[in-house]
Amino acid sequence: MNNAVFLFGFICILLIPGAESDEIACPRRVTGTEYEEISFQCFYSPIPNANKYSRKFCCLEGARPGWCKQTIVSDSGYSSPNFHGRITLTDSKEKSFFTVTIDGLQKEDEGTYICGIGQNDNGIKGVLSLSVVEDTKIPEEAELLYAQLRGAVIFKCNYNEQVAGQRKYLCKVNKNGCLDIIDSTGRTDPSYEGRVTAEMKAGTFTVKMVQVRNLDAAYYTCGSDDPEESKDLPNYDLRINEETDILQGPHLLTPRLGGSLSAQCIYNPKKNYTEKFFCKLQDGVCNPIIKTDGSMMSAYEGRVLIDDNSTSGLMQVLMTNISNKDEGWYWCVLTGKKHDQTSTIQVKISKENLPGLSGNTFVQVPAGDPAKITCSYPCRYKTAQKYWCRWENFQCKPLSNVEDTQDSQLATCQTEELVLTIKSASQKDSGFYWCGVKDGSRYVESITSRLIVVEPSSGVSNTNSRANFAGDSRKVEVVVTPSSANNNKSSTVTAAVVSVCAAVLVVCAVFLFLRLRKRKNSDLVSVGSYRTNISMTDLDHNTAKRTRR
């Protein structure tokens, strides 16, 4: 109440024309509940006018009263590692106050804070004290768990196999009771979607949480729909180790339909990870799509690759020919004997209809013929670095037999293409090829084309066909075009075949004619070993004539 009166009085002073202040009106003391959110406002004078546009900040007070030890948030978007993801500062310039909001309060957040305006401690400022109180029953004998910031942690809940049919769950303790994070049916709380998995096996309900945040530091309990069983289940006290705060790449990727994506997974190169892979989270399970050892799901063959630079600590995953079914949550997973890091990425198809790379997704040619695969690109990629490469599991080898048909005289880029040419294709050239554009070492966009080279005897037809590459929504017209020399050969062969067929038809006609005569004039007779076409009627007629003579 006293704080409210103080603020009201101070605001009235601020509203007096011509008045200015060298202080900020902040509440002297604020109290929040552990694990909950708290907000407080600090008012400042609109005079001088510079107050509106100067830097606003909040910091922890150091050993010297009124001086900052560490800035925790500012209106530039900065937040310190201890508060990253759970603190904001919003400046309402038109009303001359700013608001600081802290989420997931912890006991460690208690202390003296300074809120001010300016680039350093010499600006105007106000001091407040923050207290954090417990408003819930803390589980007894909780087992301590430690997790690295942005790392992963595993909770194990052992159950009596005789009641295996009962629903099992892991919940987070808060003032309102316990929030079910995930259960054995796969139901996940929306605030943890994409970050937790669960597995029920051999009487153990195992929950894995990844991309651990500061606000995840809390008490957790294992539970069951059987009240008696829940009494003996373990409790956990999760603590966060903030020493390995490694910034990650974008957590939301919005590729265009038919385009590509590049996921960046950043890790500490000094740590020894024994396995690294990229997986898609489905039904509470994350099955690896591709690993750094080159193994991968067959359904993604030709359109995904992984590039791991253990020196810089950057693992990149590239995926082409994006379709609607590629939307969802993905994990970058790095595991070792002592370390385990997992970062999350969500993929959503962009609603913007931006032009991108396009070309043949499937080309088939006879062996010995030239193969040309085209890749068209829009104006926005005119100055970008372009390439063709051959896909081989976990790498894409650059190719040099590439022609860029762009014409600097053209007013538009609609006809510009990047053409890959193989003069005399053989079966060893069959495989997947990537066309793409790069910005330095960063892959901007790529598409996949598949080349099939077949022997001429396998019956390749000179007709149009349609092929839909796995996972691709585009259907590209594919024309198989033999060379002119082969066309002449085909004409010669066709004429010869027609001549042979005509001769066979004549022989068949004669044979058919004789068969018809046989049926008309009765049976044939044999004279010795000589077979003749004289009929029995003719023979009787000649015998009668000799008798009359």
Coordinates of C-alpha atoms in Angstrom, one line a residue:
M1 CA 0.0 0.0 0.0
N2 CA 2.8 2.4 0.9
N3 CA 4.5 1.7 -2.3
A4 CA 1.4 2.5 -4.2
V5 CA 1.0 5.8 -2.4
F6 CA 4.6 6.6 -3.1
L7 CA 4.3 5.9 -6.8
F8 CA 1.0 7.9 -7.1
G9 CA 2.6 10.9 -5.5
F10 CA 5.7 10.7 -7.6
I11 CA 3.7 10.5 -10.8
C12 CA 1.8 13.6 -9.8
I13 CA 5.1 15.4 -9.4
L14 CA 6.2 14.2 -12.9
L15 CA 3.0 15.6 -14.4
I16 CA 3.7 19.2 -13.1
P17 CA 4.7 21.3 -16.1
G18 CA 8.4 22.1 -16.1
A19 CA 9.3 19.6 -13.4
E20 CA 12.2 17.2 -13.9
S21 CA 13.8 14.5 -11.7
D22 CA 17.2 13.0 -11.2
E23 CA 15.5 9.8 -9.9
I24 CA 13.5 6.9 -11.1
A25 CA 10.3 6.0 -9.1
C26 CA 10.6 2.2 -8.6
P27 CA 8.9 0.2 -5.8
R28 CA 11.3 -0.1 -2.8
R29 CA 10.5 -3.8 -2.4
V30 CA 8.9 -6.5 -4.5
T31 CA 8.0 -10.1 -3.5
G32 CA 7.5 -13.0 -5.9
T33 CA 6.6 -16.6 -5.6
E34 CA 9.2 -19.3 -6.5
Y35 CA 8.7 -20.7 -10.1
E36 CA 6.2 -17.9 -10.9
E37 CA 6.4 -14.6 -12.8
I38 CA 6.8 -11.1 -11.4
S39 CA 6.6 -7.6 -13.0
F40 CA 7.4 -4.2 -11.7
Q41 CA 7.3 -0.7 -13.3
C42 CA 9.8 2.2 -13.0
F43 CA 8.5 5.7 -13.8
Y44 CA 10.8 8.5 -15.1
S45 CA 10.4 12.2 -15.9
P46 CA 9.6 13.1 -19.5
I47 CA 11.7 16.2 -19.0
P48 CA 14.3 16.4 -20.4
N49 CA 13.1 14.8 -23.6
A50 CA 16.3 12.7 -23.8
N51 CA 15.0 10.5 -21.0
K52 CA 12.5 8.9 -23.5
Y53 CA 15.2 7.8 -25.9
S54 CA 18.1 7.0 -23.7
R55 CA 19.0 3.4 -22.8
K56 CA 16.9 1.7 -20.1
F57 CA 18.5 -1.1 -18.0
C58 CA 18.3 -3.2 -14.9
C59 CA 21.3 -4.6 -13.0
L60 CA 22.3 -6.4 -9.8
E61 CA 23.8 -4.1 -7.2
G62 CA 27.5 -4.7 -6.3
A63 CA 29.5 -4.4 -3.1
R64 CA 29.4 -0.6 -3.5
P65 CA 25.8 0.7 -2.8
G66 CA 24.2 2.3 -5.9
W67 CA 26.7 0.8 -8.3
C68 CA 26.0 -2.1 -10.8
K69 CA 27.8 -5.4 -10.5
Q70 CA 26.2 -7.0 -13.6
T71 CA 23.6 -5.8 -16.1
I72 CA 20.9 -8.4 -16.4
V73 CA 18.6 -6.7 -19.0
S74 CA 18.3 -3.6 -21.2
D75 CA 15.9 -2.3 -23.8
S76 CA 18.3 -3.2 -26.6
G77 CA 17.3 -6.8 -26.2
Y78 CA 20.3 -7.9 -24.1
S79 CA 19.8 -10.3 -21.2
S80 CA 22.5 -11.9 -19.1
P81 CA 23.1 -15.7 -19.2
N82 CA 21.6 -16.2 -15.7
F83 CA 18.3 -14.6 -16.9
H84 CA 18.4 -15.5 -20.6
G85 CA 14.9 -16.5 -21.9
R86 CA 13.1 -15.4 -18.7
I87 CA 13.5 -11.7 -18.4
T88 CA 12.3 -8.7 -20.5
L89 CA 12.4 -4.9 -20.3
T90 CA 9.7 -3.0 -22.2
D91 CA 9.8 0.8 -22.5
S92 CA 6.5 2.7 -22.7
K93 CA 7.8 6.0 -23.9
E94 CA 4.4 7.7 -24.4
K95 CA 3.6 7.1 -20.7
S96 CA 7.2 7.6 -19.3
F97 CA 7.7 4.2 -17.6
F98 CA 9.4 0.9 -18.3
T99 CA 8.4 -2.6 -17.1
V100 CA 10.7 -5.4 -16.0
T101 CA 9.3 -8.9 -16.1
I102 CA 11.1 -12.0 -14.6
D103 CA 9.7 -15.5 -15.3
G104 CA 10.5 -18.7 -13.4
L105 CA 11.6 -17.0 -10.2
Q106 CA 14.4 -18.8 -8.3
K107 CA 15.7 -18.3 -4.7
E108 CA 19.0 -17.3 -6.3
D109 CA 17.2 -14.3 -7.9
E110 CA 16.8 -12.6 -4.5
G111 CA 18.8 -9.5 -4.0
T112 CA 19.1 -5.7 -4.6
Y113 CA 18.5 -4.4 -8.1
I114 CA 19.1 -1.1 -9.8
C115 CA 17.0 0.2 -12.6
G116 CA 18.1 3.2 -14.5
I117 CA 18.5 5.3 -17.7
G118 CA 21.8 6.0 -19.4
Q119 CA 24.9 4.2 -20.7
N120 CA 26.5 3.7 -17.3
D121 CA 26.1 4.1 -13.5
N122 CA 26.2 7.9 -13.7
G123 CA 22.6 8.0 -15.1
I124 CA 19.4 8.4 -13.2
K125 CA 18.5 5.3 -11.3
G126 CA 16.3 3.7 -8.6
V127 CA 17.0 0.8 -6.2
L128 CA 14.7 -2.0 -5.2
S129 CA 14.9 -5.2 -3.2
L130 CA 13.5 -8.5 -4.6
S131 CA 12.4 -11.3 -2.3
V132 CA 11.4 -14.8 -3.4
V133 CA 9.1 -16.9 -1.2
E134 CA 8.1 -20.6 -1.3
D135 CA 4.4 -21.2 -1.8
T136 CA 4.3 -24.9 -2.2
K137 CA 5.1 -28.2 -0.5
I138 CA 8.6 -29.2 -1.5
P139 CA 9.0 -33.0 -2.0
E140 CA 11.1 -34.7 0.7
E141 CA 14.3 -36.5 0.0
A142 CA 14.5 -35.2 -3.5
E143 CA 17.4 -36.6 -5.6
L144 CA 19.7 -33.9 -7.0
L145 CA 20.0 -33.8 -10.7
Y146 CA 22.4 -31.5 -12.6
A147 CA 21.9 -30.4 -16.2
Q148 CA 23.9 -28.2 -18.5
L149 CA 22.2 -25.1 -19.7
R150 CA 20.9 -26.0 -23.2
G151 CA 21.8 -29.6 -22.5
A152 CA 19.7 -32.6 -21.7
V153 CA 18.6 -34.5 -18.5
I154 CA 16.9 -37.9 -17.9
F155 CA 14.3 -38.7 -15.3
K156 CA 13.8 -42.4 -14.4
C157 CA 10.6 -43.5 -12.7
N158 CA 10.5 -47.2 -11.6
Y159 CA 7.1 -48.8 -11.2
N160 CA 5.7 -52.1 -10.1
E161 CA 5.2 -54.1 -13.3
Q162 CA 2.0 -55.6 -11.8
V163 CA 0.2 -52.3 -12.4
A164 CA 1.7 -51.6 -15.8
G165 CA -1.7 -50.7 -17.2
Q166 CA -2.0 -47.6 -15.1
R167 CA -1.0 -44.2 -16.6
K168 CA 2.5 -43.0 -15.6
Y169 CA 3.7 -39.4 -15.7
L170 CA 6.3 -36.8 -14.7
C171 CA 5.1 -33.5 -13.2
K172 CA 6.7 -30.2 -12.2
V173 CA 5.9 -28.9 -8.7
N174 CA 4.4 -25.4 -8.6
K175 CA 2.2 -23.5 -6.2
N176 CA -1.0 -24.9 -7.7
G177 CA 0.1 -28.5 -7.3
C178 CA 1.9 -30.4 -10.0
L179 CA 2.0 -29.8 -13.7
D180 CA 2.0 -33.0 -15.8
I181 CA 4.9 -32.5 -18.3
I182 CA 4.4 -35.8 -20.2
D183 CA 2.7 -39.1 -19.5
S184 CA 2.9 -42.7 -20.8
T185 CA 0.1 -42.0 -23.3
G186 CA 2.4 -39.5 -25.1
R187 CA 0.4 -36.4 -24.0
T188 CA 2.7 -33.5 -23.6
D189 CA 2.1 -30.1 -21.9
P190 CA 2.2 -27.4 -24.7
S191 CA 5.0 -25.5 -22.8
Y192 CA 7.3 -28.5 -23.2
E193 CA 6.3 -29.5 -26.7
G194 CA 9.3 -30.5 -28.8
R195 CA 11.6 -30.7 -25.7
V196 CA 10.6 -34.0 -24.0
T197 CA 10.2 -37.6 -24.9
A198 CA 9.0 -40.6 -22.8
E199 CA 9.5 -44.3 -23.0
M200 CA 7.9 -47.1 -20.9
K201 CA 10.0 -50.2 -20.8
A202 CA 10.5 -53.1 -18.3
G203 CA 8.8 -51.3 -15.5
T204 CA 10.7 -48.0 -16.0
F205 CA 9.1 -44.8 -17.2
T206 CA 12.0 -42.7 -18.7
V207 CA 11.6 -39.1 -19.6
K208 CA 14.3 -37.1 -21.5
M209 CA 14.2 -33.3 -21.4
V210 CA 16.4 -31.4 -23.9
Q211 CA 17.4 -27.8 -24.5
V212 CA 17.3 -27.3 -20.7
R213 CA 16.5 -23.7 -19.6
N214 CA 17.0 -21.8 -16.4
L215 CA 13.3 -21.9 -15.6
D216 CA 13.4 -25.7 -15.7
A217 CA 15.3 -25.6 -12.4
A218 CA 12.5 -27.0 -10.1
Y219 CA 11.3 -30.0 -8.2
Y220 CA 9.8 -32.9 -10.2
T221 CA 7.9 -36.0 -9.1
C222 CA 7.1 -39.3 -10.8
G223 CA 3.4 -40.2 -10.6
S224 CA 0.8 -42.9 -11.4
D225 CA -3.0 -43.0 -11.6
D226 CA -2.7 -45.6 -8.8
P227 CA -2.5 -43.5 -5.6
E228 CA -0.8 -46.2 -3.6
E229 CA 1.9 -46.7 -6.1
S230 CA 2.6 -42.9 -6.3
K231 CA 3.6 -42.8 -2.6
D232 CA 6.9 -44.6 -3.2
L233 CA 8.0 -42.9 -6.5
P234 CA 11.1 -40.8 -6.7
N235 CA 11.4 -37.0 -6.5
Y236 CA 14.0 -34.9 -8.3
D237 CA 15.6 -31.5 -7.6
L238 CA 16.9 -30.3 -10.9
R239 CA 19.7 -27.8 -10.8
I240 CA 21.2 -26.0 -13.9
N241 CA 24.9 -25.7 -14.6
E242 CA 25.3 -22.4 -16.5
E243 CA 29.0 -22.7 -17.3
T244 CA 28.3 -24.1 -20.8
D245 CA 25.9 -21.5 -22.2
I246 CA 26.5 -22.1 -26.0
L247 CA 24.4 -20.0 -28.3
Q248 CA 22.6 -22.0 -31.0
G249 CA 21.5 -21.3 -34.5
P250 CA 17.9 -20.4 -35.3
H251 CA 15.3 -22.5 -33.4
L252 CA 12.6 -21.8 -36.0
L253 CA 13.2 -22.5 -39.7
T254 CA 10.6 -21.5 -42.4
P255 CA 11.6 -23.0 -45.7
R256 CA 9.5 -22.5 -48.8
L257 CA 7.6 -25.5 -50.3
G258 CA 9.9 -27.3 -52.6
G259 CA 12.9 -25.4 -51.2
S260 CA 15.5 -26.4 -48.6
L261 CA 16.6 -25.8 -45.0
S262 CA 19.9 -25.5 -43.2
A263 CA 20.0 -26.5 -39.5
Q264 CA 22.9 -25.3 -37.4
C265 CA 23.9 -27.3 -34.4
I266 CA 26.7 -25.6 -32.3
Y267 CA 28.7 -27.4 -29.6
N268 CA 31.9 -27.2 -27.6
P269 CA 34.6 -28.7 -29.8
K270 CA 36.7 -29.5 -26.7
K271 CA 34.3 -32.1 -25.6
N272 CA 34.5 -35.7 -26.9
Y273 CA 31.1 -36.7 -28.4
T274 CA 31.0 -40.3 -29.5
E275 CA 27.8 -40.0 -31.6
K276 CA 26.2 -37.0 -33.4
F277 CA 22.9 -37.2 -35.3
F278 CA 19.8 -35.3 -36.5
C279 CA 16.4 -36.7 -35.8
K280 CA 12.7 -35.9 -36.2
L281 CA 10.5 -36.0 -33.1
Q282 CA 7.3 -38.1 -33.6
D283 CA 5.0 -39.7 -31.1
G284 CA 7.5 -39.0 -28.3
V285 CA 10.4 -40.7 -30.1
C286 CA 13.2 -39.1 -32.0
N287 CA 14.5 -41.6 -34.6
P288 CA 17.8 -40.5 -36.3
I289 CA 17.4 -39.3 -39.9
I290 CA 21.2 -39.0 -40.5
K291 CA 24.3 -39.5 -38.5
T292 CA 27.8 -38.2 -38.9
D293 CA 29.1 -41.7 -39.7
G294 CA 27.0 -41.5 -42.9
S295 CA 24.1 -43.8 -41.9
M296 CA 20.7 -42.5 -42.7
M297 CA 17.0 -43.4 -43.2
S298 CA 16.4 -44.7 -46.7
A299 CA 13.3 -42.4 -47.1
Y300 CA 15.7 -39.4 -47.0
E301 CA 18.2 -40.7 -49.5
G302 CA 19.5 -38.1 -51.8
R303 CA 17.9 -35.1 -50.1
V304 CA 19.7 -34.8 -46.7
L305 CA 23.4 -34.5 -45.7
I306 CA 25.3 -33.7 -42.6
D307 CA 28.5 -31.7 -42.3
D308 CA 30.4 -31.8 -39.1
N309 CA 33.3 -29.5 -38.4
S310 CA 34.8 -30.7 -35.1
T311 CA 37.4 -28.0 -35.1
S312 CA 34.9 -25.1 -35.0
G313 CA 32.2 -27.0 -33.2
L314 CA 29.5 -26.6 -35.9
M315 CA 27.4 -29.4 -37.3
Q316 CA 25.2 -28.4 -40.2
V317 CA 22.3 -30.5 -41.6
L318 CA 21.0 -29.7 -45.1
M319 CA 17.6 -31.0 -46.4
T320 CA 16.3 -30.3 -49.9
N321 CA 12.9 -30.7 -51.7
I322 CA 10.9 -29.7 -48.6
S323 CA 7.3 -30.9 -48.5
N324 CA 4.4 -30.4 -46.1
K325 CA 5.2 -33.7 -44.3
D326 CA 8.6 -32.2 -43.3
E327 CA 7.0 -29.8 -40.8
G328 CA 7.5 -30.6 -37.2
W329 CA 10.2 -30.7 -34.4
Y330 CA 13.8 -31.9 -35.0
W331 CA 16.7 -32.5 -32.6
C332 CA 20.4 -32.1 -33.0
V333 CA 21.8 -34.8 -30.7
L334 CA 25.4 -35.1 -29.5
T335 CA 26.1 -37.9 -27.0
G336 CA 29.2 -39.0 -25.1
K337 CA 30.4 -40.8 -22.0
K338 CA 30.3 -37.7 -19.9
H339 CA 28.4 -35.1 -22.0
D340 CA 25.1 -35.0 -23.7
Q341 CA 23.8 -32.0 -25.7
T342 CA 20.6 -31.7 -27.6
S343 CA 19.2 -28.6 -29.3
T344 CA 15.7 -28.3 -30.7
I345 CA 14.6 -26.9 -34.1
Q346 CA 11.0 -26.4 -35.4
V347 CA 10.3 -26.4 -39.1
K348 CA 7.2 -24.6 -40.5
I349 CA 6.5 -24.2 -44.2
S350 CA 6.6 -20.5 -45.2
K351 CA 3.3 -19.0 -46.4
E352 CA 5.2 -16.5 -48.6
N353 CA 5.3 -17.5 -52.3
L354 CA 8.9 -16.4 -52.9
P355 CA 10.5 -17.6 -56.1
G356 CA 13.3 -20.1 -55.6
L357 CA 15.4 -22.8 -57.3
S358 CA 13.6 -25.1 -59.7
G359 CA 14.6 -27.8 -62.2
N360 CA 14.5 -31.5 -63.2
T361 CA 13.9 -33.8 -60.2
F362 CA 14.3 -36.9 -62.3
V363 CA 16.2 -37.5 -65.6
Q364 CA 16.7 -40.8 -67.4
V365 CA 19.0 -41.3 -70.4
P366 CA 20.5 -44.3 -72.3
A367 CA 24.2 -45.1 -71.7
G368 CA 26.5 -43.3 -74.0
D369 CA 24.1 -40.4 -74.6
P370 CA 24.7 -36.9 -73.2
A371 CA 22.9 -36.0 -69.9
K372 CA 21.9 -32.4 -69.1
I373 CA 20.3 -31.5 -65.8
T374 CA 19.0 -27.9 -65.6
C375 CA 18.5 -25.7 -62.5
S376 CA 16.8 -22.3 -62.9
Y377 CA 17.2 -19.5 -60.3
P378 CA 15.4 -16.2 -59.7
C379 CA 16.8 -12.7 -59.8
R380 CA 17.5 -12.6 -56.1
Y381 CA 20.2 -15.2 -56.6
K382 CA 21.9 -13.5 -59.6
T383 CA 25.0 -12.5 -57.7
A384 CA 25.1 -15.5 -55.3
Q385 CA 27.7 -18.3 -55.5
K386 CA 26.1 -21.2 -57.4
Y387 CA 27.2 -24.8 -57.6
W388 CA 26.4 -28.4 -58.7
C389 CA 27.6 -31.3 -56.5
R390 CA 27.1 -35.0 -56.4
W391 CA 25.5 -36.3 -53.3
E392 CA 27.1 -39.2 -51.4
N393 CA 25.6 -39.9 -48.0
F394 CA 27.3 -37.3 -45.7
Q395 CA 29.0 -35.1 -48.3
C396 CA 28.4 -33.4 -51.7
K397 CA 31.4 -33.4 -54.0
P398 CA 31.6 -30.2 -56.2
L399 CA 31.4 -30.7 -59.9
S400 CA 33.2 -28.5 -62.5
N401 CA 31.2 -29.5 -65.7
V402 CA 28.7 -26.7 -65.0
E403 CA 27.5 -24.0 -67.4
D404 CA 25.9 -20.8 -66.1
T405 CA 23.6 -19.4 -68.9
Q406 CA 23.0 -16.0 -67.3
D407 CA 23.1 -13.1 -69.8
S408 CA 24.0 -9.7 -68.3
Q409 CA 22.0 -8.1 -71.2
L410 CA 18.8 -9.7 -70.0
A411 CA 16.4 -7.4 -68.1
T412 CA 15.0 -10.3 -66.1
C413 CA 16.4 -13.5 -64.7
Q414 CA 13.5 -15.8 -65.7
T415 CA 15.6 -17.6 -68.4
E416 CA 18.8 -18.0 -66.4
E417 CA 19.9 -21.6 -65.7
L418 CA 22.7 -23.5 -64.2
V419 CA 23.2 -26.6 -66.4
L420 CA 25.1 -29.7 -65.4
T421 CA 26.4 -31.6 -68.5
I422 CA 27.7 -35.1 -68.8
K423 CA 28.9 -35.7 -72.4
S424 CA 28.7 -39.5 -72.4
A425 CA 26.7 -40.8 -69.5
S426 CA 27.4 -44.2 -68.0
Q427 CA 25.8 -46.2 -65.3
K428 CA 28.4 -45.0 -62.8
D429 CA 27.0 -41.5 -63.3
S430 CA 23.6 -42.6 -61.9
G431 CA 22.8 -41.0 -58.6
F432 CA 21.7 -37.8 -56.9
Y433 CA 22.9 -34.3 -57.8
W434 CA 22.4 -31.1 -55.9
C435 CA 22.0 -27.6 -57.4
G436 CA 22.4 -24.8 -54.9
V437 CA 23.4 -21.3 -54.0
K438 CA 25.8 -20.3 -51.2
D439 CA 26.7 -17.2 -49.2
G440 CA 30.3 -17.9 -48.2
S441 CA 30.2 -21.1 -46.1
R442 CA 26.4 -20.8 -45.5
Y443 CA 24.1 -22.8 -47.7
V444 CA 21.2 -20.7 -48.8
E445 CA 19.1 -23.1 -50.9
S446 CA 19.5 -26.4 -52.7
I447 CA 17.4 -28.8 -54.7
T448 CA 17.9 -32.5 -55.6
S449 CA 17.8 -34.1 -59.0
R450 CA 18.1 -37.8 -59.7
L451 CA 19.9 -39.2 -62.8
I452 CA 19.2 -42.7 -64.1
V453 CA 21.5 -44.1 -66.8
V454 CA 20.3 -47.3 -68.5
E455 CA 21.6 -49.6 -71.2
P456 CA 19.9 -49.1 -74.6
S457 CA 18.6 -52.7 -74.5
S458 CA 16.6 -52.0 -71.4
G459 CA 13.9 -50.4 -73.5
V460 CA 14.2 -46.7 -72.8
S461 CA 11.5 -45.0 -74.8
N462 CA 11.8 -41.6 -76.5
T463 CA 8.6 -40.3 -74.8
N464 CA 7.7 -37.9 -72.0
S465 CA 7.3 -39.3 -68.6
R466 CA 6.6 -37.8 -65.1
A467 CA 8.5 -38.6 -62.0
N468 CA 7.8 -37.4 -58.5
F469 CA 10.9 -37.4 -56.3
A470 CA 10.5 -38.8 -52.8
G471 CA 9.4 -36.1 -50.5
D472 CA 9.0 -33.5 -53.3
S473 CA 5.7 -31.8 -54.1
R474 CA 6.9 -30.7 -57.6
K475 CA 6.2 -32.9 -60.7
V476 CA 8.7 -32.1 -63.4
E477 CA 8.4 -33.0 -67.1
V478 CA 11.3 -35.3 -68.0
V479 CA 12.2 -35.8 -71.7
V480 CA 14.6 -38.6 -72.8
T481 CA 16.4 -37.3 -75.9
P482 CA 18.9 -39.6 -77.7
S483 CA 21.5 -37.9 -80.0
S484 CA 21.0 -37.4 -83.7
A485 CA 23.4 -40.2 -84.6
N486 CA 21.3 -42.6 -82.6
N487 CA 18.2 -41.3 -84.3
N488 CA 19.7 -42.3 -87.7
K489 CA 20.6 -45.7 -86.3
S490 CA 17.1 -46.1 -85.0
S491 CA 15.7 -45.3 -88.4
T492 CA 17.9 -47.9 -90.1
V493 CA 17.1 -50.5 -87.6
T494 CA 13.4 -49.8 -87.9
A495 CA 13.5 -50.2 -91.7
A496 CA 15.3 -53.5 -91.4
V497 CA 12.8 -54.7 -88.9
V498 CA 9.9 -53.8 -91.1
S499 CA 11.4 -55.7 -94.1
V500 CA 11.9 -58.8 -92.0
C501 CA 8.4 -58.6 -90.7
A502 CA 7.0 -58.3 -94.2
A503 CA 8.8 -61.4 -95.4
V504 CA 7.5 -63.4 -92.4
L505 CA 4.0 -62.2 -93.1
V506 CA 4.3 -63.5 -96.8
V507 CA 5.4 -66.9 -95.6
C508 CA 2.6 -67.1 -93.1
A509 CA 0.1 -66.1 -95.8
V510 CA 1.2 -69.0 -98.1
F511 CA 1.1 -71.4 -95.3
L512 CA -2.4 -70.3 -94.3
F513 CA -3.5 -70.7 -97.9
L514 CA -2.3 -74.3 -98.1
R515 CA -4.0 -75.1 -94.9
L516 CA -7.3 -73.8 -96.2
R517 CA -6.9 -75.9 -99.4
K518 CA -6.3 -79.0 -97.3
R519 CA -9.5 -78.6 -95.4
K520 CA -11.4 -78.0 -98.7
N521 CA -10.1 -81.0 -100.7
S522 CA -9.9 -83.6 -97.9
D523 CA -6.8 -85.4 -96.7
L524 CA -3.4 -85.5 -98.4
V525 CA -1.9 -88.8 -99.5
S526 CA 1.7 -90.0 -99.5
V527 CA 3.4 -91.8 -102.4
G528 CA 6.4 -93.5 -101.1
S529 CA 8.4 -90.9 -99.3
Y530 CA 7.0 -88.1 -101.4
R531 CA 4.2 -86.0 -100.0
T532 CA 1.8 -84.7 -102.7
N533 CA -1.1 -82.3 -103.0
I534 CA -3.2 -84.6 -105.2
S535 CA -6.6 -85.1 -103.7
M536 CA -8.5 -88.4 -103.4
T537 CA -11.2 -87.0 -105.8
D538 CA -8.7 -86.3 -108.5
L539 CA -7.2 -89.8 -108.1
D540 CA -10.6 -91.5 -108.5
H541 CA -11.4 -89.4 -111.5
N542 CA -8.2 -90.4 -113.3
T543 CA -8.7 -94.1 -112.5
A544 CA -12.2 -94.1 -114.0
K545 CA -10.9 -92.6 -117.3
R546 CA -8.2 -95.3 -117.7
T547 CA -10.8 -98.0 -117.1
R548 CA -13.0 -96.7 -119.9
R549 CA -10.2 -96.8 -122.3

